[in-house]
Coordinates of C-alpha atoms in Angstrom, one line a residue:
X1 CA 2.4 29.5 -36.0
X2 CA 4.5 26.2 -35.1
X3 CA 3.1 22.5 -35.3
X4 CA 4.1 21.7 -31.9
X5 CA 2.1 19.3 -29.7
X6 CA 2.8 20.5 -26.2
X7 CA 2.6 23.8 -24.3
X8 CA 5.6 25.7 -23.6
X9 CA 6.9 25.0 -19.8
X10 CA 4.5 27.8 -18.5
X11 CA 1.4 25.8 -19.4
X12 CA 2.4 22.7 -18.1
X13 CA 2.5 22.8 -14.4
X14 CA -0.2 22.6 -12.2
X15 CA -1.2 25.5 -10.3
X16 CA 1.1 27.8 -11.8
X17 CA -0.5 30.8 -13.7
X18 CA -1.2 29.9 -17.2
X19 CA -0.2 32.7 -19.6
X20 CA -3.7 33.0 -21.0
X21 CA -6.5 31.6 -19.1
X22 CA -10.3 31.3 -20.3
X23 CA -11.9 28.6 -18.1
X24 CA -8.8 26.7 -18.1
X25 CA -8.5 26.9 -21.8
X26 CA -4.8 28.0 -22.4
X27 CA -2.9 28.7 -25.6
X28 CA 0.5 27.7 -26.7
X29 CA 0.9 30.8 -28.8
X30 CA 2.6 33.9 -27.7
X31 CA 1.2 34.3 -24.2
X32 CA 0.9 36.9 -21.3
X33 CA 0.5 36.6 -17.8
X34 CA -3.1 36.9 -16.8
X35 CA -4.1 40.3 -15.7
X36 CA -6.1 40.9 -12.5
X37 CA -9.4 41.8 -14.7
X38 CA -12.0 39.4 -16.2
X39 CA -10.0 39.4 -19.3
X40 CA -7.1 37.5 -20.5
X41 CA -5.0 39.1 -23.8
X42 CA -3.5 36.8 -26.2
X43 CA -1.5 37.9 -29.2
X44 CA -3.6 41.0 -29.3
X45 CA -6.7 39.6 -29.0
X46 CA -9.1 39.8 -26.1
X47 CA -11.9 37.8 -24.9
X48 CA -13.9 37.3 -21.7
X49 CA -14.1 34.1 -19.6
X50 CA -17.8 34.7 -19.3
X51 CA -18.0 34.3 -23.1
X52 CA -16.1 31.4 -23.3
X53 CA -18.0 29.9 -20.3
X54 CA -21.3 30.6 -22.1
X55 CA -22.8 32.6 -19.2
X56 CA -23.8 35.4 -21.7
X57 CA -25.5 35.0 -25.0
X58 CA -23.1 36.4 -27.4
X59 CA -23.7 35.1 -31.4
X60 CA -20.9 32.7 -32.5
X61 CA -19.7 34.6 -35.2
X62 CA -18.7 37.9 -32.7
X63 CA -17.3 35.8 -30.3
X64 CA -13.5 36.7 -30.1
X65 CA -11.4 33.6 -29.5
X66 CA -8.0 33.0 -28.8
X67 CA -5.3 32.1 -31.5
X68 CA -4.7 28.2 -31.4
X69 CA -2.0 25.9 -32.0
X70 CA -2.6 23.5 -34.9
X71 CA -0.8 20.1 -35.2
X72 CA 0.5 18.4 -38.4
X73 CA -2.8 17.3 -39.3
X74 CA -4.3 20.9 -39.1
X75 CA -6.6 20.2 -36.3
X76 CA -6.7 23.3 -33.6
X77 CA -5.6 22.5 -30.0
X78 CA -6.4 23.9 -27.0
X79 CA -4.8 23.0 -23.4
X80 CA -6.8 22.9 -20.1
X81 CA -5.1 24.1 -17.2
X82 CA -6.2 25.4 -13.8
X83 CA -7.2 29.0 -13.5
X84 CA -4.2 30.2 -12.0
X85 CA -2.6 29.1 -8.9
X86 CA -5.5 29.8 -6.6
X87 CA -8.0 28.3 -8.7
X88 CA -10.6 26.9 -5.7
X89 CA -11.3 23.7 -8.3
X90 CA -7.8 22.4 -7.4
X91 CA -7.8 20.3 -4.6
X92 CA -5.0 21.9 -3.1
X93 CA -7.1 25.2 -2.7
X94 CA -9.9 23.6 -1.4
X95 CA -11.0 25.0 2.1
X96 CA -9.6 23.0 4.9
X97 CA -12.8 21.6 5.9
X98 CA -13.4 20.0 2.4
X99 CA -9.6 18.4 2.7
X100 CA -10.2 17.2 6.0
X101 CA -13.6 15.4 4.8
X102 CA -11.6 13.7 2.0
X103 CA -8.8 12.9 4.5
X104 CA -10.8 11.4 7.1
X105 CA -13.3 9.4 5.0
X106 CA -10.5 7.7 3.0
X107 CA -8.7 7.0 6.6
X108 CA -12.3 5.3 7.8
X109 CA -12.1 3.1 4.6
X110 CA -8.3 2.4 5.4
X111 CA -9.5 1.3 8.9
X112 CA -12.4 -0.9 8.3
X113 CA -10.7 -3.2 6.1
X114 CA -7.4 -4.0 7.9
X115 CA -10.0 -4.6 11.0
X116 CA -11.4 -7.5 9.3
X117 CA -8.0 -8.6 8.4
X118 CA -7.2 -9.5 12.1
X119 CA -10.7 -9.6 13.8
X120 CA -11.2 -13.2 13.3
X121 CA -7.6 -13.7 14.8
X122 CA -9.2 -14.9 18.4
X123 CA -11.6 -17.0 17.0
X124 CA -9.4 -19.0 15.0
X125 CA -9.4 -22.1 17.6
X126 CA -13.4 -21.9 17.0
X127 CA -13.1 -21.7 13.7
X128 CA -10.5 -24.8 13.3
X129 CA -12.7 -26.9 15.4
X130 CA -15.4 -26.6 13.4
X131 CA -13.9 -27.0 10.2
X132 CA -11.6 -29.7 11.5
X133 CA -8.4 -27.9 10.7
X134 CA -5.2 -29.2 12.7
X135 CA -2.1 -27.9 10.6
X136 CA -0.8 -24.5 12.5
X137 CA 0.1 -23.3 9.5
X138 CA -3.0 -23.7 7.7
X139 CA -4.9 -21.9 10.8
X140 CA -3.0 -19.1 10.6
X141 CA -3.6 -18.8 7.0
X142 CA -7.8 -18.1 7.5
X143 CA -6.3 -14.8 9.5
X144 CA -3.2 -14.2 6.7
X145 CA -4.7 -15.0 3.4
X146 CA -6.4 -11.5 3.5
X147 CA -3.3 -10.2 3.3
X148 CA -2.5 -12.0 0.2
X149 CA -5.2 -9.7 -1.3
X150 CA -3.5 -6.9 -0.2
X151 CA -0.7 -7.9 -2.1
X152 CA -2.4 -8.4 -5.7
X153 CA -5.1 -5.6 -5.2
X154 CA -2.9 -2.6 -5.2
X155 CA -0.9 -3.6 -8.2
X156 CA -3.8 -2.8 -10.5
X157 CA -6.4 -0.6 -8.2
X158 CA -3.8 2.0 -7.8
X159 CA -3.0 2.8 -11.2
X160 CA -7.1 2.2 -12.4
X161 CA -7.4 5.4 -9.8
X162 CA -5.1 7.2 -11.9
X163 CA -7.3 6.4 -15.0
X164 CA -10.9 7.0 -13.6
X165 CA -10.2 8.9 -10.4
X166 CA -9.6 8.0 -6.7
X167 CA -12.9 8.0 -5.3
X168 CA -15.0 5.8 -8.2
X169 CA -12.3 3.0 -7.8
X170 CA -12.3 3.1 -3.6
X171 CA -16.1 2.9 -3.5
X172 CA -16.6 0.0 -6.0
X173 CA -13.6 -1.7 -4.7
X174 CA -15.0 -1.2 -1.2
X175 CA -18.4 -2.7 -2.4
X176 CA -16.6 -5.7 -3.6
X177 CA -15.2 -6.3 -0.1
X178 CA -18.6 -5.9 1.6
X179 CA -19.8 -8.3 -0.3
X180 CA -17.0 -11.0 0.3
X181 CA -16.8 -10.2 3.8
X182 CA -20.6 -11.0 4.2
X183 CA -19.7 -14.2 2.6
X184 CA -16.9 -15.3 5.1
X185 CA -19.6 -15.2 7.9
X186 CA -21.8 -18.1 5.6
X187 CA -18.5 -20.1 4.4
X188 CA -19.5 -23.8 5.0
X189 CA -15.9 -25.2 4.9
X190 CA -12.5 -24.1 5.0
X191 CA -11.7 -23.7 1.3
X192 CA -14.7 -21.2 1.3
X193 CA -13.5 -19.3 4.1
X194 CA -10.1 -19.1 2.7
X195 CA -11.1 -18.2 -0.9
X196 CA -13.7 -15.7 0.4
X197 CA -11.1 -14.0 2.7
X198 CA -8.6 -13.5 -0.2
X199 CA -11.4 -12.0 -2.3
X200 CA -12.4 -9.8 0.5
X201 CA -8.8 -8.7 1.0
X202 CA -8.6 -7.8 -2.7
X203 CA -11.4 -5.4 -2.4
X204 CA -10.2 -4.2 0.8
X205 CA -6.9 -3.2 -0.4
X206 CA -8.3 -0.2 -2.9
X207 CA -8.0 2.6 0.0
X208 CA -4.4 1.5 1.0
X209 CA -3.4 1.8 -2.2
X210 CA -5.0 5.0 -3.1
X211 CA -5.4 6.6 0.2
X212 CA -1.8 8.4 -0.2
X213 CA -2.6 9.4 -3.5
X214 CA -5.5 11.3 -2.1
X215 CA -3.1 12.9 0.6
X216 CA -0.7 13.9 -2.3
X217 CA -3.8 15.3 -4.3
X218 CA -5.0 17.6 -1.7
X219 CA -2.2 18.4 0.8
X220 CA 0.5 20.8 0.0
X221 CA 4.1 19.1 1.2
X222 CA 4.2 21.5 4.3
X223 CA 1.0 20.5 5.3
X224 CA 1.2 16.9 4.4
X225 CA 2.6 15.4 7.3
X226 CA -0.3 15.5 9.9
X227 CA -2.8 14.0 7.4
X228 CA -0.6 11.4 6.4
X229 CA 0.0 10.7 10.0
X230 CA -3.7 10.0 10.5
X231 CA -4.1 7.9 7.4
X232 CA -1.1 5.8 8.0
X233 CA -2.2 5.2 11.8
X234 CA -5.4 3.7 10.1
X235 CA -4.3 0.5 8.6
X236 CA -2.3 -0.1 12.0
X237 CA -4.8 0.5 14.4
X238 CA -7.4 -1.3 12.6
X239 CA -6.2 -4.6 12.9
X240 CA -5.3 -4.0 16.8
X241 CA -8.9 -3.0 17.8
X242 CA -10.5 -5.7 15.7
X243 CA -9.2 -8.4 17.7
X244 CA -10.0 -6.8 20.8
X245 CA -14.0 -6.8 19.4
X246 CA -13.4 -10.3 17.8
X247 CA -12.1 -11.9 21.0
X248 CA -15.6 -11.1 23.0
X249 CA -17.6 -12.0 20.1
X250 CA -16.2 -15.2 19.3
X251 CA -16.5 -15.7 23.4
X252 CA -19.9 -14.7 23.6
X253 CA -21.5 -15.6 20.4
X254 CA -20.1 -17.1 17.1
X255 CA -17.0 -16.6 14.7
X256 CA -19.6 -15.7 12.0
X257 CA -20.6 -12.7 13.7
X258 CA -16.9 -11.2 13.6
X259 CA -17.5 -10.7 9.9
X260 CA -21.2 -9.6 10.1
X261 CA -20.5 -6.9 12.6
X262 CA -17.5 -5.3 10.5
X263 CA -19.9 -5.7 7.5
X264 CA -22.4 -3.5 9.3
X265 CA -19.7 -0.8 10.0
X266 CA -18.6 -0.9 6.7
X267 CA -22.0 -0.3 5.2
X268 CA -22.2 3.0 7.4
X269 CA -18.8 4.1 6.0
X270 CA -19.7 3.5 2.5
X271 CA -23.0 5.5 3.1
X272 CA -20.6 8.5 4.2
X273 CA -18.1 8.2 1.2
X274 CA -21.2 8.4 -1.3
X275 CA -21.9 11.7 -0.1
X276 CA -18.7 13.4 1.3
X277 CA -15.7 11.5 -0.8
X278 CA -15.4 13.8 -3.8
X279 CA -12.9 13.4 -6.7
X280 CA -9.3 14.5 -6.0
X281 CA -7.0 13.6 -8.9
X282 CA -5.9 16.7 -10.9
X283 CA -5.9 14.8 -14.5
X284 CA -9.3 13.3 -14.2
X285 CA -10.8 16.5 -12.9
X286 CA -9.0 18.4 -15.6
X287 CA -9.9 15.9 -18.0
X288 CA -13.8 16.7 -16.9
X289 CA -13.3 20.5 -17.1
X290 CA -12.1 19.7 -20.8
X291 CA -15.0 17.8 -21.6
X292 CA -17.6 20.6 -20.3
X293 CA -15.3 23.3 -22.3
X294 CA -15.9 20.9 -25.3
X295 CA -19.5 20.6 -24.6
X296 CA -20.4 24.5 -24.6
X297 CA -18.5 25.2 -27.7
X298 CA -20.3 22.8 -30.0
X299 CA -20.4 25.7 -32.4
X300 CA -17.0 24.8 -34.1
X301 CA -18.1 21.4 -34.4
X302 CA -21.0 22.4 -36.2
X303 CA -18.8 24.5 -38.5
X304 CA -16.8 21.6 -39.3
X305 CA -13.6 23.0 -37.5
X306 CA -11.8 20.4 -35.8
X307 CA -10.9 21.5 -32.2
X308 CA -9.2 19.1 -29.9
X309 CA -9.3 20.2 -26.3
X310 CA -6.4 18.7 -24.1
X311 CA -5.4 18.9 -20.4
X312 CA -1.7 20.0 -19.5
X313 CA -0.9 16.3 -18.4
X314 CA -1.3 15.1 -22.1
X315 CA 1.5 17.7 -23.2
X316 CA 4.1 15.0 -22.4
X317 CA 2.1 11.9 -22.6
X318 CA -1.2 10.6 -24.2
X319 CA -4.2 9.9 -21.9
X320 CA -6.3 8.3 -24.4
X321 CA -8.0 4.9 -22.8
X322 CA -5.8 2.4 -24.5
X323 CA -2.6 3.8 -23.7
X324 CA -3.1 5.1 -20.3
X325 CA -4.4 1.9 -19.3
X326 CA -1.7 0.0 -20.3
X327 CA 0.9 2.2 -18.9
X328 CA -0.5 2.9 -15.6
X329 CA -1.1 -0.7 -15.0
X330 CA 2.4 -1.9 -15.5
X331 CA 3.9 1.5 -13.7
X332 CA 3.8 -0.4 -10.3
X333 CA 6.0 -3.2 -11.9
X334 CA 8.2 -0.6 -13.5
X335 CA 8.5 1.5 -9.8
X336 CA 9.2 -2.0 -8.2
X337 CA 11.7 -3.2 -11.0
X338 CA 13.5 -0.2 -11.5
X339 CA 13.6 2.3 -8.5
X340 CA 15.9 1.9 -5.7
X341 CA 13.8 3.8 -3.3
X342 CA 11.0 1.7 -3.8
X343 CA 12.7 -1.3 -3.4
X344 CA 14.6 -0.2 -0.2
X345 CA 12.2 1.0 1.7
X346 CA 9.6 -1.4 0.6
X347 CA 11.9 -4.2 1.8
X348 CA 12.1 -2.6 5.4
X349 CA 8.4 -1.9 5.4
X350 CA 7.8 -5.3 4.3
X351 CA 9.8 -6.5 7.5
X352 CA 7.8 -4.1 10.0
X353 CA 4.6 -5.0 8.4
X354 CA 5.3 -9.0 8.6
X355 CA 6.2 -8.6 12.2
X356 CA 3.2 -6.6 12.8
X357 CA 0.9 -9.5 11.7
X358 CA 3.2 -12.1 13.4
X359 CA 2.1 -10.2 16.4
X360 CA -1.3 -10.3 15.5
X361 CA -1.3 -13.7 15.2
X362 CA 0.4 -14.8 18.2
X363 CA -0.7 -12.3 21.1
X364 CA -3.5 -14.5 21.6
X365 CA -1.2 -17.8 21.8
X366 CA 1.1 -15.8 24.2
X367 CA -1.5 -14.6 26.9
X368 CA -3.7 -18.2 26.6
X369 CA -0.7 -20.7 26.9
X370 CA 1.7 -18.5 28.9
X371 CA -0.8 -16.5 31.0
X372 CA -4.1 -18.8 30.9
X373 CA -6.3 -15.9 29.8
X374 CA -9.5 -16.5 28.2
X375 CA -10.1 -15.5 24.7
X376 CA -12.3 -12.1 25.5
X377 CA -9.5 -11.3 28.1
X378 CA -6.6 -12.4 25.8
X379 CA -7.9 -9.8 23.1
X380 CA -7.7 -7.1 25.5
X381 CA -4.1 -7.0 25.1
X382 CA -4.0 -5.7 21.7
X383 CA -4.8 -2.5 23.6
X384 CA -1.3 -2.0 24.3
X385 CA -0.3 -2.5 20.8
X386 CA -3.0 0.0 20.0
X387 CA -1.5 2.3 22.8
X388 CA 2.1 2.1 21.3
X389 CA 0.6 3.1 17.8
X390 CA -1.7 5.8 18.8
X391 CA 0.6 7.8 21.3
X392 CA 3.5 7.7 19.0
X393 CA 1.3 8.7 16.0
X394 CA 0.2 11.7 17.5
X395 CA 3.5 12.9 18.6
X396 CA 4.8 12.1 14.9
X397 CA 1.7 13.9 13.6
X398 CA 3.1 17.3 15.4
X399 CA 6.6 16.4 14.3
X400 CA 6.6 15.5 10.6
X401 CA 5.8 18.8 9.5
X402 CA 8.0 20.8 12.1
X403 CA 10.7 18.9 11.0
X404 CA 9.7 19.4 7.5
X405 CA 9.5 23.2 7.8
X406 CA 12.7 23.7 9.9
X407 CA 14.7 21.6 7.4
X408 CA 13.1 23.4 4.3
X409 CA 14.3 27.1 6.1
X410 CA 17.6 26.0 6.5
X411 CA 17.8 24.8 3.0
X412 CA 16.9 28.2 1.9
X413 CA 13.2 27.7 1.5
X414 CA 13.4 24.6 -0.7
X415 CA 11.6 21.6 0.6
X416 CA 13.0 18.0 0.1
X417 CA 11.5 14.7 0.8
X418 CA 14.4 13.4 2.9
X419 CA 13.1 16.0 5.6
X420 CA 10.6 13.4 6.3
X421 CA 13.3 10.8 7.6
X422 CA 14.4 12.2 11.0
X423 CA 11.3 10.6 12.8
X424 CA 12.7 7.1 11.8
X425 CA 15.7 7.1 13.8
X426 CA 13.9 6.6 17.2
X427 CA 11.7 4.4 15.3
X428 CA 14.3 2.3 14.4
X429 CA 15.6 2.3 17.8
X430 CA 12.5 1.6 19.4
X431 CA 11.2 -1.3 17.7
X432 CA 13.9 -3.8 18.6
X433 CA 13.7 -2.8 21.8
X434 CA 10.3 -3.7 22.1
X435 CA 10.7 -6.9 20.4
X436 CA 13.6 -7.9 22.8
X437 CA 11.2 -6.8 26.0
X438 CA 8.2 -8.9 24.8
X439 CA 9.9 -11.8 24.0
X440 CA 12.2 -12.3 26.9
X441 CA 9.2 -11.1 29.6
X442 CA 6.9 -13.8 27.9
X443 CA 10.0 -16.3 27.7
X444 CA 10.4 -16.2 31.4
X445 CA 6.6 -15.9 32.6
X446 CA 7.0 -12.3 34.0
X447 CA 4.2 -10.3 35.0
X448 CA 1.5 -9.6 31.9
X449 CA 2.0 -5.9 32.1
X450 CA 5.8 -6.2 31.1
X451 CA 5.0 -8.1 27.9
X452 CA 2.4 -5.6 27.2
X453 CA 4.7 -2.8 27.9
X454 CA 7.1 -4.5 25.4
X455 CA 4.5 -4.6 22.5
X456 CA 3.7 -1.2 23.3
X457 CA 7.1 -0.3 22.4
X458 CA 6.9 -2.5 19.2
X459 CA 3.7 -0.5 18.2
X460 CA 5.3 2.9 18.4
X461 CA 8.4 1.9 16.6
X462 CA 6.2 0.5 13.6
X463 CA 4.2 3.6 13.1
X464 CA 7.2 6.0 13.3
X465 CA 8.8 3.8 10.6
X466 CA 5.4 3.7 8.5
X467 CA 4.6 7.1 8.7
X468 CA 7.9 8.5 7.5
X469 CA 8.1 6.2 4.7
X470 CA 4.7 6.9 3.8
X471 CA 5.0 10.7 3.8
X472 CA 8.7 9.9 1.7
X473 CA 7.1 8.2 -0.8
X474 CA 4.4 10.6 -1.5
X475 CA 6.6 13.5 -1.9
X476 CA 9.1 11.6 -3.7
X477 CA 6.4 10.2 -6.5
X478 CA 3.6 12.8 -5.8
X479 CA 1.7 12.6 -9.3
X480 CA 2.1 8.7 -9.3
X481 CA 1.9 8.1 -5.4
X482 CA -0.8 5.4 -5.5
X483 CA 1.5 3.6 -7.8
X484 CA 4.7 4.0 -5.8
X485 CA 2.6 3.0 -2.7
X486 CA 1.2 0.5 -4.5
X487 CA 4.6 -1.4 -5.5
X488 CA 5.8 -0.6 -2.1
X489 CA 2.8 -2.3 -0.5
X490 CA 3.5 -5.6 -2.5
X491 CA 6.6 -6.6 -0.8
X492 CA 4.4 -5.5 2.8
X493 CA 1.6 -7.3 2.4
X494 CA 3.3 -10.7 1.1
X495 CA 5.4 -10.4 4.2
X496 CA 2.4 -9.9 6.2
X497 CA 0.7 -13.1 4.7
X498 CA 4.2 -14.9 5.1
X499 CA 5.4 -14.0 8.5
X500 CA 2.2 -15.4 10.6
X501 CA 2.7 -19.0 8.7
X502 CA 6.3 -19.8 10.1
X503 CA 5.6 -18.1 13.5
X504 CA 4.1 -20.9 15.4
X505 CA 6.9 -23.2 14.1
X506 CA 9.7 -20.6 14.9
X507 CA 8.3 -19.9 18.4
X508 CA 7.7 -23.8 19.1
X509 CA 11.1 -24.5 18.4
X510 CA 13.0 -21.4 19.5
X511 CA 10.5 -19.9 22.2
X512 CA 9.4 -16.5 22.5
X513 CA 13.0 -14.9 24.0
X514 CA 14.9 -16.2 21.0
X515 CA 12.3 -16.1 18.5
X516 CA 12.0 -12.2 18.9
X517 CA 15.6 -11.8 19.3
X518 CA 16.2 -12.9 15.9
X519 CA 13.5 -10.5 14.7
X520 CA 15.1 -7.6 16.4
X521 CA 18.2 -8.2 15.1
X522 CA 17.3 -8.3 11.5
X523 CA 15.3 -5.2 12.2
X524 CA 18.4 -3.4 13.6
X525 CA 20.3 -4.7 10.2
X526 CA 17.5 -3.4 8.2
X527 CA 16.4 -0.3 9.9
X528 CA 19.1 1.8 11.7
X529 CA 21.3 2.3 8.5
X530 CA 18.3 3.4 6.4
X531 CA 17.5 6.9 7.7
X532 CA 21.2 7.8 7.4
X533 CA 21.2 6.2 4.0
X534 CA 18.3 7.8 2.5
X535 CA 19.3 11.2 4.1
X536 CA 22.8 11.3 2.5
X537 CA 22.1 9.6 -0.6
X538 CA 18.3 9.8 -1.3
X539 CA 18.2 13.2 -3.3
X540 CA 21.0 11.2 -5.6
X541 CA 19.1 8.3 -5.9
X542 CA 15.9 10.5 -6.8
X543 CA 17.6 12.4 -9.3
X544 CA 18.1 8.7 -11.1
X545 CA 14.6 8.5 -11.3
X546 CA 12.5 8.9 -14.0
X547 CA 9.3 9.4 -12.1
X548 CA 10.8 11.4 -9.1
X549 CA 13.1 13.8 -11.2
X550 CA 10.1 15.0 -12.7
X551 CA 8.8 16.2 -9.5
X552 CA 12.0 17.6 -8.3
X553 CA 12.8 19.7 -11.5
X554 CA 9.4 20.7 -12.8
X555 CA 7.3 21.1 -10.0
X556 CA 7.6 23.8 -7.4
X557 CA 7.5 21.8 -4.3
X558 CA 4.5 23.7 -3.2
X559 CA 2.1 22.8 -5.8
X560 CA 3.1 19.1 -6.2
X561 CA 0.2 17.0 -7.7

């Protein structure tokens, strides 16, 4: 018996038949594929799953147990894996109803937090009057500081979800957001409001950091496009619908109800999450399984036999709290510093998100100053942005998986993350077109509908790029998707915080036409080459990645976890 600590390749992959399966406990000795009966054979010995599960009372001395690997200290090791490729406990094998329940609940969490990020935008004039604020950058900060919380939060909330599970981190973070969002409604001065907004954004960032990981947990690559299309629409549609409601609340009531209204809706979503959001992260689920097996086999401990139950995820790296906490917390920083995919796509996503929040903060000014509309009516123009986001998202949701399956078939049945990129091509063209149209229509005081049409194209271009980038990152870094998205969202949220601060000065000096032309040129320079570059060189870049390479070589693409 060798003293190796790791299982052979056949036991190191989730969703693949482990050579010997006994309630997920796999042996690293000479192994055979599991037969179709309820009995597994290892090295000539037989034991039933029912015996190991404890469903049948069998005297401990009479139980026939599998031979076990021993480490250098003489301790016996049992590796815990899924019960074959069709194990119903594996989230990728859940029924569609259960998968969609997780997807929709996470999308709801991802929707309500960004609603709060922008819902106060139409009420900033009232807030400024009450708190005596005259500096345009400081007024814009009451909106964008929420995004500063988005910058910090994902860097530790994403990795924490890989330590303790997606569900618990999302829900506790949401409660943190809820408390501070309610506090914003009771703020007595500008400093309290800005501080409370930052803390609310910190808690509200969890679904954006973790949601992509949930999509990777439960959906296979060929199914994942539609789910991620819905999930990625939420953080963009939320900030659009928020100001529509916020404008009327500010006009008919007080700005404080902007925060209290979102808190009421968030309580309803939190209640649904408590009942319907289940854990999806494979390593955490297998750790729970190992703990249950360990508890059922207490006889070994009573006899003084040291038996260690480990999950297959621990075959390459230890998942002790101390080591995994340090490793996972620094993973987003390593991904951001060392991974060209995260750096390049993160830069373009940052620009898109910055333009998005620039529009969110300037739409009220455009329609109030140029078209002389009241706050409530001006807020309705956000619907144009929402129409562009929604229509393009729904079309793209149907096309993402079709593109993937088409190119996968042409590639001999082997899927690649680059097959998500085709929808970026129209997105990189539509976005600058919308910027030019909306800017020059407002500059020349053309009919408000023409400006809204331009804003609609801006929304469509944003979501096409956003969805393609999100799915590409999830497919490339599936196991560590939450950390990859956290790293990418760092620049994105920083831009979302910073762009609205310089927008008033830029548009005041240059006007809407020239200001949007500059943004359109930057969009063309950053965006148009991106899909072609990653289509041509993306795989080569991934092959040089220590994180993405594992997905390419060791994980069959239909069973990424």
